[in-house]
CSV table of C-alpha atoms in Angstrom, one decimal:
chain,number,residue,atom,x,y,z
H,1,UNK,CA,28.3,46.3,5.9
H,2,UNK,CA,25.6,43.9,6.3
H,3,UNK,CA,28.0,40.9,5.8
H,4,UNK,CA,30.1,42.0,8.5
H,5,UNK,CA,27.2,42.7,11.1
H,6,UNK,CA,26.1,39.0,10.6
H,7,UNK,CA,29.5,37.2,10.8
H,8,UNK,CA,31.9,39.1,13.4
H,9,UNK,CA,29.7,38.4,16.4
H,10,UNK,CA,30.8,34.5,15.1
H,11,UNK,CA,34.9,36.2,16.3
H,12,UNK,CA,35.8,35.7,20.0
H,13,UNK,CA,37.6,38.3,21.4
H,14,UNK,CA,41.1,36.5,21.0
H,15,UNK,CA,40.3,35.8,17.3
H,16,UNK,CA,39.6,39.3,16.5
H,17,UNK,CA,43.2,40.5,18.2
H,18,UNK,CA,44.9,37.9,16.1
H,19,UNK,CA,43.5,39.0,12.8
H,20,UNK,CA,46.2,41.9,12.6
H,21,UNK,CA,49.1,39.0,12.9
H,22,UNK,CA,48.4,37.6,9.9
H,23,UNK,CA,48.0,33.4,11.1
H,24,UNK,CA,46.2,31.1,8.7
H,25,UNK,CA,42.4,30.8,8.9
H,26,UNK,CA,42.2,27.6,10.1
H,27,UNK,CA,43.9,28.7,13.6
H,28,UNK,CA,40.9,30.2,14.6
H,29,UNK,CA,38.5,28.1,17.2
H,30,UNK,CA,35.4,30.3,16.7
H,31,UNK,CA,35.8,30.3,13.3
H,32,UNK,CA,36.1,26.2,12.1
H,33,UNK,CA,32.0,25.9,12.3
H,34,UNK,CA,31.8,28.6,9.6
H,35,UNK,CA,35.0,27.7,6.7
H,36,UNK,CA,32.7,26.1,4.6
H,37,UNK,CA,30.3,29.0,3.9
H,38,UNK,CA,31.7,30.6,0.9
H,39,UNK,CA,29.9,34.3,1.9
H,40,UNK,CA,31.7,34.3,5.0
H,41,UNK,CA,35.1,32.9,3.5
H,42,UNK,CA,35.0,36.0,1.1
H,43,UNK,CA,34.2,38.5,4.2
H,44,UNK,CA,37.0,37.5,6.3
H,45,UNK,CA,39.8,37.5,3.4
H,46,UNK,CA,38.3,40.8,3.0
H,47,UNK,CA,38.0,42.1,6.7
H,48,UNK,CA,41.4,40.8,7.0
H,49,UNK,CA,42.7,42.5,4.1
H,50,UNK,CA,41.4,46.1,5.5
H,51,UNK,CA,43.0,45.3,8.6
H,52,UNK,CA,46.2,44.5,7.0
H,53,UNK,CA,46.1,48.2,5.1
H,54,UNK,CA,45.5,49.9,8.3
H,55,UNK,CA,48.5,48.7,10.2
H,56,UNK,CA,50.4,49.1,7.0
H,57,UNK,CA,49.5,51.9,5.3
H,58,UNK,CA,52.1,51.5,3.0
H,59,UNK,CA,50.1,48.4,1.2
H,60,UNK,CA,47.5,51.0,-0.3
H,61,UNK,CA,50.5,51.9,-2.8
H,62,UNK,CA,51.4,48.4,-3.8
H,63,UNK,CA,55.0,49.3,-1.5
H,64,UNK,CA,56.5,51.8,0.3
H,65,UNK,CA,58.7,52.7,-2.7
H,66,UNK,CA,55.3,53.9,-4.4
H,67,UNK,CA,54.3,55.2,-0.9
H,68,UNK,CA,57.5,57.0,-0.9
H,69,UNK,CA,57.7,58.6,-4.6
H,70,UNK,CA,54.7,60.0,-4.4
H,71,UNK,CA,54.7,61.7,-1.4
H,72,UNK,CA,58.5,63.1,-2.8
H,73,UNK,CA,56.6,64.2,-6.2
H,74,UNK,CA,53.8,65.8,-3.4
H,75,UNK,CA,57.1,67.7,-2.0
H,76,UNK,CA,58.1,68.5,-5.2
H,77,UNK,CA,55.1,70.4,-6.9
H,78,UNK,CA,55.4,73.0,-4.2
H,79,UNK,CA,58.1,74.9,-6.4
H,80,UNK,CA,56.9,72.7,-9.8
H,81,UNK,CA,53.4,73.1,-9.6
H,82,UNK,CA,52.9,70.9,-13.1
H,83,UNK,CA,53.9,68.0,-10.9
H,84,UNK,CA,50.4,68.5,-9.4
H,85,UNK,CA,49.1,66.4,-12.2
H,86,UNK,CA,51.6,63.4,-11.0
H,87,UNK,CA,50.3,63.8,-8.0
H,88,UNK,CA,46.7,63.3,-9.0
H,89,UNK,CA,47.5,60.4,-11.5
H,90,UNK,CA,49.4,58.3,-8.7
H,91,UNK,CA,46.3,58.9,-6.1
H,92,UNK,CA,43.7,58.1,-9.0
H,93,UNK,CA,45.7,54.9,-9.7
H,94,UNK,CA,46.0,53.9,-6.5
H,95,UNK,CA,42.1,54.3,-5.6
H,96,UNK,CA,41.3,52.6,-8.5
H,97,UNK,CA,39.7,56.4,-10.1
H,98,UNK,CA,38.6,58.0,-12.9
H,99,UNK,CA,38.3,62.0,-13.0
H,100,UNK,CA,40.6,63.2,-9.9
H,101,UNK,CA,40.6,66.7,-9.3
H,102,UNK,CA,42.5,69.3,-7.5
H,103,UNK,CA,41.3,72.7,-6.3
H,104,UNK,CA,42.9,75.4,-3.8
H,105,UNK,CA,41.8,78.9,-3.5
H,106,UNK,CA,44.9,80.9,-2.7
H,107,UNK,CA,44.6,84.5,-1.1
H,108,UNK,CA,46.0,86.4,-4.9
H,109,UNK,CA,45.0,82.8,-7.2
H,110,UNK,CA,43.9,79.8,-7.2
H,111,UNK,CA,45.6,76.6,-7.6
H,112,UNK,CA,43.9,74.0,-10.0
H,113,UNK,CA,45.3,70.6,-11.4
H,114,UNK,CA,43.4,67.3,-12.9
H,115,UNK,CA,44.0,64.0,-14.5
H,116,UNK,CA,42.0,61.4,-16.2
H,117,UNK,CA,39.4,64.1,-16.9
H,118,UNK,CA,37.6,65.6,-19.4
H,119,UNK,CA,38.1,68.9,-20.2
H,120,UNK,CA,34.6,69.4,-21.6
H,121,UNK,CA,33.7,67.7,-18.2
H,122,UNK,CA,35.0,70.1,-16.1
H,123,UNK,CA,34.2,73.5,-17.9
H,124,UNK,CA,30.6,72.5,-17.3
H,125,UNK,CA,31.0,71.2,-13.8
H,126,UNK,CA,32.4,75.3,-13.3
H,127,UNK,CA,29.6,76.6,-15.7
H,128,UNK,CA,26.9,75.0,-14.3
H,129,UNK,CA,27.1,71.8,-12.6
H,130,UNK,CA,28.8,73.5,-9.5
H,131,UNK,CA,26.1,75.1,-8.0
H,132,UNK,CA,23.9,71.9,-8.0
H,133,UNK,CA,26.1,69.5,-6.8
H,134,UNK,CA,23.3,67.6,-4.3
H,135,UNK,CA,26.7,65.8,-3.1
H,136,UNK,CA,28.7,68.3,-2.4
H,137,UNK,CA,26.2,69.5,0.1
H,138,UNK,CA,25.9,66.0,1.7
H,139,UNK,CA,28.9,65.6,1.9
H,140,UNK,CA,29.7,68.7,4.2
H,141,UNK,CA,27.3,68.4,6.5
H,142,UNK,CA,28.2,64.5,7.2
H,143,UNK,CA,31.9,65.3,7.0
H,144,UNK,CA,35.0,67.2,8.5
H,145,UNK,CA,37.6,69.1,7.1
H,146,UNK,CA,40.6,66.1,6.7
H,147,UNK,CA,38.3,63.4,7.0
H,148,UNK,CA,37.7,61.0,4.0
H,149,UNK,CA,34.1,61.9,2.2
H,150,UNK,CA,32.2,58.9,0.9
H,151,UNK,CA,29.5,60.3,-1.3
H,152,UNK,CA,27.5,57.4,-1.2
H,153,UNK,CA,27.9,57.4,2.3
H,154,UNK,CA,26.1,61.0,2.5
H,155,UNK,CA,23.8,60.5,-0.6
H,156,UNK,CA,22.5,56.9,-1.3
H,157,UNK,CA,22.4,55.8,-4.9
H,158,UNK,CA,18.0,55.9,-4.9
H,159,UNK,CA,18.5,59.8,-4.1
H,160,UNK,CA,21.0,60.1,-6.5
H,161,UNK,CA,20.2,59.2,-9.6
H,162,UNK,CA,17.2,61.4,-9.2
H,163,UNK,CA,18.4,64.5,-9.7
H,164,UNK,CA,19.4,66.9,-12.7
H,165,UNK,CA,23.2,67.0,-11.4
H,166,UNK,CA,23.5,63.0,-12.1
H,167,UNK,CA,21.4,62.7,-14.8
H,168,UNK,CA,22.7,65.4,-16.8
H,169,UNK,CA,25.9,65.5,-15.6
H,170,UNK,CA,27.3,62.5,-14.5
H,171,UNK,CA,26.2,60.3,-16.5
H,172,UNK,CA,27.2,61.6,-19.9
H,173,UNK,CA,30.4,61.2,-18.6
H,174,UNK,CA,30.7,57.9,-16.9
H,175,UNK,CA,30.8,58.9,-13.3
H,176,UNK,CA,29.0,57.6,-10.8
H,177,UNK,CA,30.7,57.0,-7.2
H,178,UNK,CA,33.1,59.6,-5.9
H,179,UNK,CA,35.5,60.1,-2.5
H,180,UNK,CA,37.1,63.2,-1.7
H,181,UNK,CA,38.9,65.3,1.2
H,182,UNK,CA,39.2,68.3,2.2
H,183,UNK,CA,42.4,69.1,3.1
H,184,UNK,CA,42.9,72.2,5.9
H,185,UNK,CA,45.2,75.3,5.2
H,186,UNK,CA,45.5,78.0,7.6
H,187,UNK,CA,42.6,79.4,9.5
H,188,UNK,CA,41.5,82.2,6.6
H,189,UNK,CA,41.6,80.3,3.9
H,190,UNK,CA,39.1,77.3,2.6
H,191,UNK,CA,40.2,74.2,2.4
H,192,UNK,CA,41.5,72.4,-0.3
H,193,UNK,CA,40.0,69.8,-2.2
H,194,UNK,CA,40.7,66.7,-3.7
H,195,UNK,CA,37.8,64.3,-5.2
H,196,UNK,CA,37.7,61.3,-7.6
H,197,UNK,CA,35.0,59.9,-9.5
H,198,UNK,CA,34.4,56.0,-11.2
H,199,UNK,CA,32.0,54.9,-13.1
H,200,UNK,CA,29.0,52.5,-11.3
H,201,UNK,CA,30.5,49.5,-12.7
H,202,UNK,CA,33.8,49.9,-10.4
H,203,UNK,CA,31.6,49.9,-7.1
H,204,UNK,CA,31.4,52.2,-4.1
H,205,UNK,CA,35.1,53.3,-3.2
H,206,UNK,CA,36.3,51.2,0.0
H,207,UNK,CA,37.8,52.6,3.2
H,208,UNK,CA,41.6,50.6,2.3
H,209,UNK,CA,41.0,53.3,-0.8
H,210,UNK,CA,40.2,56.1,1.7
H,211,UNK,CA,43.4,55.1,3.9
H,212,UNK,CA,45.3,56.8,0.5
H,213,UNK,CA,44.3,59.9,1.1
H,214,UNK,CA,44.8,59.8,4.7
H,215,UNK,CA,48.1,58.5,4.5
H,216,UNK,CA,48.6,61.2,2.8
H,217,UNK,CA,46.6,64.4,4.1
H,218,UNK,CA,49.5,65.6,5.9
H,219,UNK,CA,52.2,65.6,3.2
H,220,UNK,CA,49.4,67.5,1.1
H,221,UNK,CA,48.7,69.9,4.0
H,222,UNK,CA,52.5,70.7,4.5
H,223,UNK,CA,53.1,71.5,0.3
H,224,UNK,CA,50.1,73.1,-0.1
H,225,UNK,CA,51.1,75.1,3.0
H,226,UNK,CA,54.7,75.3,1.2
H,227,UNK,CA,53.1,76.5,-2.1
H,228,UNK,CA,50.9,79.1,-0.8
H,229,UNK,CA,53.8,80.6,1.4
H,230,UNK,CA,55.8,80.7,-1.8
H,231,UNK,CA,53.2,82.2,-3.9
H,232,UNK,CA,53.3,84.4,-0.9
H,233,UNK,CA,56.9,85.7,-1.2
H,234,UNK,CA,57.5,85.3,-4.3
H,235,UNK,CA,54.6,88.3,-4.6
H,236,UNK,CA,56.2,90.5,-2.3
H,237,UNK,CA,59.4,89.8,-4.0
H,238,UNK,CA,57.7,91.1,-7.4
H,239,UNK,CA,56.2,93.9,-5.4
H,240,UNK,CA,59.6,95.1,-4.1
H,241,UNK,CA,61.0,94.8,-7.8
H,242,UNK,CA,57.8,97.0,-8.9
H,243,UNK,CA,59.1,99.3,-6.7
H,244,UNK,CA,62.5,99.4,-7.3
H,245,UNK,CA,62.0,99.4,-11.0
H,246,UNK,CA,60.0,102.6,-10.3
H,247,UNK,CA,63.0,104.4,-9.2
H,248,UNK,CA,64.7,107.1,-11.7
H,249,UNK,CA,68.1,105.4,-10.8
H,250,UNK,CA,69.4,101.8,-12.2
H,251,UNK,CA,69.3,99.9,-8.6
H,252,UNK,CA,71.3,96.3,-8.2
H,253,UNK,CA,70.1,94.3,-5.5
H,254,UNK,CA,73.3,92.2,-3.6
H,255,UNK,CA,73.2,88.9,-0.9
H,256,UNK,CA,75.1,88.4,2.2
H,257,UNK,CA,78.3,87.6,0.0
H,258,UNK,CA,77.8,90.9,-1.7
H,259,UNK,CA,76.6,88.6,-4.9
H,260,UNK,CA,74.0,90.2,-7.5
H,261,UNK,CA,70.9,88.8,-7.1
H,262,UNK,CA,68.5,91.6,-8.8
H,263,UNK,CA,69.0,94.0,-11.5
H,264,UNK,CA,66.2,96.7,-12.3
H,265,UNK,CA,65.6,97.2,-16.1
H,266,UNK,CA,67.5,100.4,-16.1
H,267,UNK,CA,70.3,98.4,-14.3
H,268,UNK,CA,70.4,96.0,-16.8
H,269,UNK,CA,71.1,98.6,-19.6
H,270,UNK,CA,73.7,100.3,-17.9
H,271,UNK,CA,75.5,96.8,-17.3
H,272,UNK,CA,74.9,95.8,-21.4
H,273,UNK,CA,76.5,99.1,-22.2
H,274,UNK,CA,79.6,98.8,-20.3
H,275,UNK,CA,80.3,102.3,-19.8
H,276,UNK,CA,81.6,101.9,-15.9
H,277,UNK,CA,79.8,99.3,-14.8
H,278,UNK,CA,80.0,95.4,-15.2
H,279,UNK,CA,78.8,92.3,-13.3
H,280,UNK,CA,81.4,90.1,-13.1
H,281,UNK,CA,81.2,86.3,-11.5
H,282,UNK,CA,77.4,87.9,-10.0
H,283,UNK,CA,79.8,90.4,-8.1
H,284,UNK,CA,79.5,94.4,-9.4
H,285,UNK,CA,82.9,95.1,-10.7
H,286,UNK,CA,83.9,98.9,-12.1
H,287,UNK,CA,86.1,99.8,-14.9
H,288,UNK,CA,88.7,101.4,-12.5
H,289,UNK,CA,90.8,99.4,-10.3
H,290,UNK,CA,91.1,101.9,-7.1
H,291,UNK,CA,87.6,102.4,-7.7
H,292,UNK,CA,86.9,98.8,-7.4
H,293,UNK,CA,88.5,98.2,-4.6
H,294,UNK,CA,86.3,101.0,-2.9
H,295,UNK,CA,83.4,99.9,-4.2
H,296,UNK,CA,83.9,96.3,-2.6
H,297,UNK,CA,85.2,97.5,0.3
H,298,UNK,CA,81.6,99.9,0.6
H,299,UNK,CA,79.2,97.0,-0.5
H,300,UNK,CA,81.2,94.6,2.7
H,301,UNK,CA,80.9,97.4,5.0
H,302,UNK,CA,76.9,98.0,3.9
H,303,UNK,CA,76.2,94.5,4.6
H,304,UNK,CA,78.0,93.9,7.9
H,305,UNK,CA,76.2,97.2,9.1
H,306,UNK,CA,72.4,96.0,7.5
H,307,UNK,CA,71.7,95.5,11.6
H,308,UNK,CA,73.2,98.5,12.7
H,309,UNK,CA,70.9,101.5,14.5
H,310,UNK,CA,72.0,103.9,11.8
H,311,UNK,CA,73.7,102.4,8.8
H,312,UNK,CA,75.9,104.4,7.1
H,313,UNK,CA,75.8,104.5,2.8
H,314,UNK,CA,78.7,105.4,0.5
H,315,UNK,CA,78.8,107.5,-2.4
H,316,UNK,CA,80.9,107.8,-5.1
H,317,UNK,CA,81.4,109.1,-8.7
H,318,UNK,CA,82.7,106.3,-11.6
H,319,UNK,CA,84.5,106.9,-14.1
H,320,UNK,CA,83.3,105.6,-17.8
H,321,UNK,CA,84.7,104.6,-20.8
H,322,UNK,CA,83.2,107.1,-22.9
H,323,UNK,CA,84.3,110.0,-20.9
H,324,UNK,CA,81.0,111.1,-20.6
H,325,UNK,CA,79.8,112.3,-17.5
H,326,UNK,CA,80.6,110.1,-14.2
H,327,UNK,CA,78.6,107.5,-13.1
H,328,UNK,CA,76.3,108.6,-9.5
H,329,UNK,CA,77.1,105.2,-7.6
H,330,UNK,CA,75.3,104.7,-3.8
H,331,UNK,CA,76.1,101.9,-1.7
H,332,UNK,CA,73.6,101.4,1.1
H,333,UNK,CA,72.9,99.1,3.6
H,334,UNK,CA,68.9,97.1,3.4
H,335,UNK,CA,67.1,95.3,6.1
H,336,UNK,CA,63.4,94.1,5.0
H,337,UNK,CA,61.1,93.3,8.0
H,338,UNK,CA,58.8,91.2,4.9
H,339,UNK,CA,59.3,87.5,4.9
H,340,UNK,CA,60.6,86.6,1.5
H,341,UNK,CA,63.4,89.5,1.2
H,342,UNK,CA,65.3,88.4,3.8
H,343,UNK,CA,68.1,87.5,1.0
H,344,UNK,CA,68.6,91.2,0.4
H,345,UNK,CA,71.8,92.4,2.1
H,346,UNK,CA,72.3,95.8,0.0
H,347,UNK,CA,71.3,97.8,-2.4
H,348,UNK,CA,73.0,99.9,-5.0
H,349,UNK,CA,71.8,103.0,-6.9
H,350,UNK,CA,73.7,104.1,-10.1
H,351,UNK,CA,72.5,107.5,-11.4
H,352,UNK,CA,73.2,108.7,-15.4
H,353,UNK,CA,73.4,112.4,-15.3
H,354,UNK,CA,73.7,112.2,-19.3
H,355,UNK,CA,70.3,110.7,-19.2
H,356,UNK,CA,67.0,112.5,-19.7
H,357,UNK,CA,65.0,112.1,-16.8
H,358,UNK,CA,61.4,110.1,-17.4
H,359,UNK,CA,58.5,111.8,-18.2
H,360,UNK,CA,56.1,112.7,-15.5
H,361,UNK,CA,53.4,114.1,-17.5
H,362,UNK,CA,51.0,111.6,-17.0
H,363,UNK,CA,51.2,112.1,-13.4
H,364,UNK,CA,50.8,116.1,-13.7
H,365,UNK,CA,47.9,115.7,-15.9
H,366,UNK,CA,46.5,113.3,-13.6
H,367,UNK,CA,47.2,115.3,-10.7
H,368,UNK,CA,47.2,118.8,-11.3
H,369,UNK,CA,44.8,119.2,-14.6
H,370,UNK,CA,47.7,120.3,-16.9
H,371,UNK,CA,47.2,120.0,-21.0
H,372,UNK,CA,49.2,117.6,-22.9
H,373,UNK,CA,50.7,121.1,-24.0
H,374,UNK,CA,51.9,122.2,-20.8
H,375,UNK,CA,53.0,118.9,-19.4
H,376,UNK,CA,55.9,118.8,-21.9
H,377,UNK,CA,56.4,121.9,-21.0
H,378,UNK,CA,56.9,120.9,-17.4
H,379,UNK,CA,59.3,118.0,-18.4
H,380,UNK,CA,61.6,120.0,-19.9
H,381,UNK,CA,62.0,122.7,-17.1
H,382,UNK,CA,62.5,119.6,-14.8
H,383,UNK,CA,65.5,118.9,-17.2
H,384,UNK,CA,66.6,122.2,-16.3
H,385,UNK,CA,66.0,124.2,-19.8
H,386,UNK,CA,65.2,127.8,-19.3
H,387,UNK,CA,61.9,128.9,-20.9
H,388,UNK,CA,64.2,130.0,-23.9
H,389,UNK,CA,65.7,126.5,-24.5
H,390,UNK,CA,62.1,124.8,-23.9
H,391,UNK,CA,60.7,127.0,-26.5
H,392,UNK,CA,63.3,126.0,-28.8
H,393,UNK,CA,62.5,122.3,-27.9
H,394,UNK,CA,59.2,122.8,-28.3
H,395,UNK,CA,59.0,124.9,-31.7
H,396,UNK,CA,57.0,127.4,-30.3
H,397,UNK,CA,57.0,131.4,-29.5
H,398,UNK,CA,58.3,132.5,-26.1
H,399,UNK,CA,55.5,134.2,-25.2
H,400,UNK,CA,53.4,131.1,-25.8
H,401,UNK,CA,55.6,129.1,-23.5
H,402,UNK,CA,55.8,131.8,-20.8
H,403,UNK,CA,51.5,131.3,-20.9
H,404,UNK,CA,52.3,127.6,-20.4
H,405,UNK,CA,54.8,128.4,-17.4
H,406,UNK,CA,52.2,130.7,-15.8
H,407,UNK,CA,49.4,128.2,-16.2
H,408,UNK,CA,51.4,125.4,-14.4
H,409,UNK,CA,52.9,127.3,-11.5
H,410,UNK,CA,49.2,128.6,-10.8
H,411,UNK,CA,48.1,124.8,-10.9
H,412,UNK,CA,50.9,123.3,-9.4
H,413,UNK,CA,51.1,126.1,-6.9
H,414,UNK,CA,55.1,126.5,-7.5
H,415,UNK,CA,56.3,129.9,-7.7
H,416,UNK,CA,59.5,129.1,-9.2
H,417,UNK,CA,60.8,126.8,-11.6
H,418,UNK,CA,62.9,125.7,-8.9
H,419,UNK,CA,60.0,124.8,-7.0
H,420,UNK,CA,58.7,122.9,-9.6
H,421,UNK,CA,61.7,121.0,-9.9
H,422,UNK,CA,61.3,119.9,-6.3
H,423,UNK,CA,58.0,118.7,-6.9
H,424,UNK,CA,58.6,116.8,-9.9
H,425,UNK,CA,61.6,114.9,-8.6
H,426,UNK,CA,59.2,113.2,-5.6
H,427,UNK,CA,56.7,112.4,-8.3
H,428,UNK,CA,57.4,108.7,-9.4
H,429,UNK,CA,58.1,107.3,-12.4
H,430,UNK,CA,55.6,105.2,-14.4
């Protein structure tokens, strides 16, 4: 900086314009008296050269193929986040860095990539080292969000090499200069943050190294915008499958072209067994041929009524291989107000009446107080078994169970077994 506060008052106005064009040194008027001093030779190829980078950005990369492939790998970790670490190799190479970093603190995780760094290095740095980092401090106050940090523009090398974090952390590990940004998400979230560090024998990182990270702040915004709204749906996609897979009933989830595009885990079994029910080509396909061709005409009618004020469902029973009792089968129509399930066109529940329902003992002891004893109990009068056939079940007198029936209609507060029924069927299953 000092070198180019003594020579560019030397640059008429017209000179300086010209610089950007590129036109041999010795074109310059205001500059002839000063070609032979070898200081000021070395500040103008350099002057020149930062000029250069800033009307071609591109140039910071080597060419705007580099340029180019990195900002398509930047693209390309939002659905890969490995490629992160590409990211941060082709940045720390083209800054001429060390240790290169990446940290983003999403709302449900955190996103965290590095290259050219020690491992040791950085489990200390989030042990320790964090929390006196004199730089990162500096560096705040002196700096924006999006702007390019120079540490030893905030903390000058005489301060720095002063304190504990340098001393006992930097230096063991060769760092000395560093240059970050801060890259802004949306307005709840902290920012991002890239940072590189190279040892004191590279020098103090240069502003044609800083134009790499602003040529590319907005790509990085944008993908780490991308990510988090993926990370985003893909959690309430997982939260809707939670649910589903809650559900007593095997459920399929279909697309606008009535394709599969989600099975629940009791789904899955029903489809392996092929008892009624196949997937065939991603489309639901059933044994019987009429029955197939209501089934498909029911899942086209539930998705070209998924916008309707009421949408209508259809029911029907399938016949099995097995012979064994039919299959429940309900077609109906789903609209999700949720970004991220907007794929879902229908849905389709498939009871097994020759299934035992799931146990809902935990719940009832959770709820209601009941002993392991008389939550069995309660799962098998939710089958349906009279106090006779539970007794049987259970291997125990009758006039044991009918204590055990007494004690969980008085906690339950059903009256009936009918009533307990009821209540066990809106209980979910875990």
């Amino acid at each position: 900086m000092g070198v180019f506060r003594k020579f560019l008052p030397v640059l008429c106005p017209r000179d300086i314009l010209n610089l950007a064009k590129g036109p041999q040194i010795n074109t310059f008027s205001s500059l002839r008296p000063h070609l032979r001093n070898r200081e000021f030779c070395a500040f103008f190829c350099g002057y020149t050269r930062e000029l250069f980078m800033f009307e071609n950005p591109e140039a910071a990369f080597g060419s705007t193929n580099h340029l180019l492939e990195l900002i398509e790998t930047i693209y390309a970790a939002v659905q890969q986040p490995e490629l992160w670490t590409n990211v941060l190799e082709g940045i720390a190479r083209n800054i001429h860095g060390e240790s290169t970093t990446l940290f983003a603190r999403m709302p449900d995780d955190q996103l965290f990539s590095m290259t050219r760094t020690d491992p040791d290095a950085w489990n200390a740095y989030a042990g320790y080292y964090s929390a006196v980092n004199p730089l990162m401090q500096r560096c705040d106050a002196m700096f924006v969000d999006g702007e390019v940090r120079y540490a030893h523009h905030a903390m000058p090398d005489r301060d720095l090499v002063k304190t504990e974090f340098y001393n006992d952390f930097f230096v063991p590990y060769d760092m000395h200069y560093s240059m970050g940004i801060k890259v802004p998400l949306r307005g709840d979230l902290p920012a991002a943050y890239i940072t590189c560090q190279r040892p004191h024998a590279k020098g103090p990182f240069k502003e044609h190294e800083g134009l790499v990270y602003q040529t590319l702040l907005p790509h990085l915004r944008r993908a780490l915008s991308l990510h988090l709204q993926l990370m985003q749906t893909n959690s309430r996609i997982l939260g809707l499958e939670a649910a589903l897979n809650a559900f007593d009933h095997a459920v399929l989830g279909l697309d606008q072209d009535g394709k599969v595009i989600f099975t629940s885990g009791k789904a899955e079994a029903l489809v392996l067994a092929d008892d009624g029910v196949r997937i065939l080509n991603r489309q639901l396909a059933l044994l019987d041929s009429a029955q197939n061709t209501r089934i498909r005409t029911a899942i086209a009618e539930a998705i070209n009524g998924q916008f309707a004020v009421s949408p209508a469902s259809t029911s029907l029973l399938v016949r099995r291989r097995s012979q064994a009792a039919p299959l429940q089968l309900t077609v109906v129509p789903y609209r999700s107000l949720l970004p991220g399930c907007s794929m879902l066109a229908a849905l389709v529940f498939i009871g097994d009446p020759t299934l035992r329902p799931p146990s809902k003992a935990a719940i009832l002891r959770a709820l209601y107080g009941l002993t392991p004893s008389e939550a069995r109990l309660a799962d098998l009068l939710a089958e349906g078994l009279t106090l006779q056939e539970a007794a049987g079940r259970l291997r125990l007198a009758l006039e044991t169970v009918r204590f055990h029936s007494k004690r969980i209609f008085a906690k339950t507060g059903a009256r009936r077994q009918a009533e307990l029924m009821k209540l066990m069927l809106t209980l979910p299953s875990v």
